[in-house]
Amino acid sequence: MKLKIQKLCLDAITPTYATPGSACFDLFSIDPDTIRIRPNCSATIGTGLAFAIDPGWRVDVYSRSGHGFKNGVRLANCVGKIDSDYRGEVMVRLTNDGTT
């Protein structure tokens, strides 16, 4: 499946594979420098992207292991699932289980 990606704003960053051996591509927030999630709190983060997913497929969103180990930040719903008929902005809800 070839994933069609629409940028909803100029600041949106196209998902990329960090290395040739990456199993998944990385999603980015629209403005990562302004995001602060206090300990034991959650926040919904926009990506500025919409996906056109072929019927019968879905996109799964996972936390990066480094965020959990280094910062205590994880996806609030563990695994996000984007259905093929969803055409809105891809958002992720993050929870800070860390102390800072």
mmCIF file of C-alpha atoms in Angstrom:
data_model
loop_
_atom_site.group_PDB
_atom_site.id
_atom_site.type_symbol
_atom_site.label_atom_id
_atom_site.label_comp_id
_atom_site.label_asym_id
_atom_site.label_seq_id
_atom_site.Cartn_x
_atom_site.Cartn_y
_atom_site.Cartn_z
ATOM 1 C CA MET A 1 0.000 0.000 0.000
ATOM 2 C CA LYS A 2 1.243 3.476 -0.840
ATOM 3 C CA LEU A 3 0.102 5.949 1.815
ATOM 4 C CA LYS A 4 -1.156 9.249 0.471
ATOM 5 C CA ILE A 5 -0.313 12.155 2.784
ATOM 6 C CA GLN A 6 -1.846 15.625 2.725
ATOM 7 C CA LYS A 7 -0.187 18.516 4.547
ATOM 8 C CA LEU A 8 -2.904 20.577 6.218
ATOM 9 C CA CYS A 9 -0.540 23.431 7.073
ATOM 10 C CA LEU A 10 2.796 24.732 5.835
ATOM 11 C CA ASP A 11 4.622 23.721 9.034
ATOM 12 C CA ALA A 12 3.615 20.052 8.792
ATOM 13 C CA ILE A 13 6.546 17.651 8.460
ATOM 14 C CA THR A 14 6.277 14.689 6.110
ATOM 15 C CA PRO A 15 6.748 11.389 8.009
ATOM 16 C CA THR A 16 10.205 9.899 7.486
ATOM 17 C CA TYR A 17 12.132 6.740 8.284
ATOM 18 C CA ALA A 18 14.971 7.625 10.678
ATOM 19 C CA THR A 19 17.311 4.930 9.341
ATOM 20 C CA PRO A 20 17.284 2.385 6.493
ATOM 21 C CA GLY A 21 16.459 -0.320 9.061
ATOM 22 C CA SER A 22 13.531 1.524 10.676
ATOM 23 C CA ALA A 23 10.396 -0.615 10.969
ATOM 24 C CA CYS A 24 8.099 2.414 11.092
ATOM 25 C CA PHE A 25 8.164 6.029 10.026
ATOM 26 C CA ASP A 26 8.297 8.884 12.513
ATOM 27 C CA LEU A 27 5.469 11.388 12.956
ATOM 28 C CA PHE A 28 6.229 14.925 14.060
ATOM 29 C CA SER A 29 4.209 17.599 15.814
ATOM 30 C CA ILE A 30 3.584 20.889 14.062
ATOM 31 C CA ASP A 31 5.590 22.896 16.612
ATOM 32 C CA PRO A 32 7.642 20.627 18.897
ATOM 33 C CA ASP A 33 9.419 23.516 20.630
ATOM 34 C CA THR A 34 6.210 24.733 22.301
ATOM 35 C CA ILE A 35 4.904 21.410 23.622
ATOM 36 C CA ARG A 36 5.194 20.888 27.356
ATOM 37 C CA ILE A 37 3.307 18.109 29.133
ATOM 38 C CA ARG A 38 3.439 18.318 32.914
ATOM 39 C CA PRO A 39 4.040 15.127 34.924
ATOM 40 C CA ASN A 40 0.925 12.943 35.261
ATOM 41 C CA CYS A 41 -0.853 14.973 32.555
ATOM 42 C CA SER A 42 -1.834 14.347 28.937
ATOM 43 C CA ALA A 43 -2.053 16.524 25.838
ATOM 44 C CA THR A 44 -3.430 16.084 22.337
ATOM 45 C CA ILE A 45 -0.807 16.926 19.726
ATOM 46 C CA GLY A 46 -1.535 17.779 16.099
ATOM 47 C CA THR A 47 0.627 16.585 13.226
ATOM 48 C CA GLY A 48 -0.800 18.877 10.552
ATOM 49 C CA LEU A 49 -1.272 15.802 8.350
ATOM 50 C CA ALA A 50 -4.183 13.838 6.927
ATOM 51 C CA PHE A 51 -3.800 10.354 5.433
ATOM 52 C CA ALA A 52 -5.718 8.743 2.573
ATOM 53 C CA ILE A 53 -5.591 5.075 3.519
ATOM 54 C CA ASP A 54 -6.689 2.410 1.046
ATOM 55 C CA PRO A 55 -9.909 0.525 1.963
ATOM 56 C CA GLY A 56 -9.208 -2.574 4.023
ATOM 57 C CA TRP A 57 -6.056 -1.076 5.545
ATOM 58 C CA ARG A 58 -5.322 0.978 8.648
ATOM 59 C CA VAL A 59 -2.361 2.895 10.053
ATOM 60 C CA ASP A 60 -1.150 2.036 13.556
ATOM 61 C CA VAL A 61 0.559 4.666 15.699
ATOM 62 C CA TYR A 62 3.041 3.500 18.339
ATOM 63 C CA SER A 63 5.154 5.337 20.894
ATOM 64 C CA ARG A 64 8.854 5.591 20.218
ATOM 65 C CA SER A 65 10.591 3.424 22.795
ATOM 66 C CA GLY A 66 13.133 6.151 23.527
ATOM 67 C CA HIS A 67 10.458 8.605 24.623
ATOM 68 C CA GLY A 68 9.211 6.178 27.250
ATOM 69 C CA PHE A 69 12.634 5.174 28.533
ATOM 70 C CA LYS A 70 14.218 8.630 28.509
ATOM 71 C CA ASN A 71 11.285 10.928 29.258
ATOM 72 C CA GLY A 72 8.403 8.817 30.579
ATOM 73 C CA VAL A 73 6.200 9.938 27.665
ATOM 74 C CA ARG A 74 3.876 7.449 25.959
ATOM 75 C CA LEU A 75 0.769 7.303 23.806
ATOM 76 C CA ALA A 76 -2.251 7.614 26.080
ATOM 77 C CA ASN A 77 -4.123 4.837 24.249
ATOM 78 C CA CYS A 78 -1.037 2.584 23.830
ATOM 79 C CA VAL A 79 -1.650 2.008 20.097
ATOM 80 C CA GLY A 80 -3.505 4.497 17.933
ATOM 81 C CA LYS A 81 -5.471 3.112 15.002
ATOM 82 C CA ILE A 82 -6.364 5.281 12.014
ATOM 83 C CA ASP A 83 -9.150 3.740 9.940
ATOM 84 C CA SER A 84 -9.221 3.884 6.152
ATOM 85 C CA ASP A 85 -12.299 6.134 6.122
ATOM 86 C CA TYR A 86 -10.860 8.793 8.477
ATOM 87 C CA ARG A 87 -9.754 11.899 6.580
ATOM 88 C CA GLY A 88 -9.219 14.419 9.388
ATOM 89 C CA GLU A 89 -5.975 15.606 10.944
ATOM 90 C CA VAL A 90 -3.892 12.870 12.543
ATOM 91 C CA MET A 91 -3.653 13.698 16.248
ATOM 92 C CA VAL A 92 -1.852 11.833 19.012
ATOM 93 C CA ARG A 93 -2.607 11.952 22.720
ATOM 94 C CA LEU A 94 0.538 11.758 24.835
ATOM 95 C CA THR A 95 0.820 11.141 28.576
ATOM 96 C CA ASN A 96 3.814 12.137 30.690
ATOM 97 C CA ASP A 97 4.446 9.459 33.313
ATOM 98 C CA GLY A 98 7.812 11.023 34.145
ATOM 99 C CA THR A 99 8.767 13.409 36.923
ATOM 100 C CA THR A 100 9.672 16.421 34.768
#
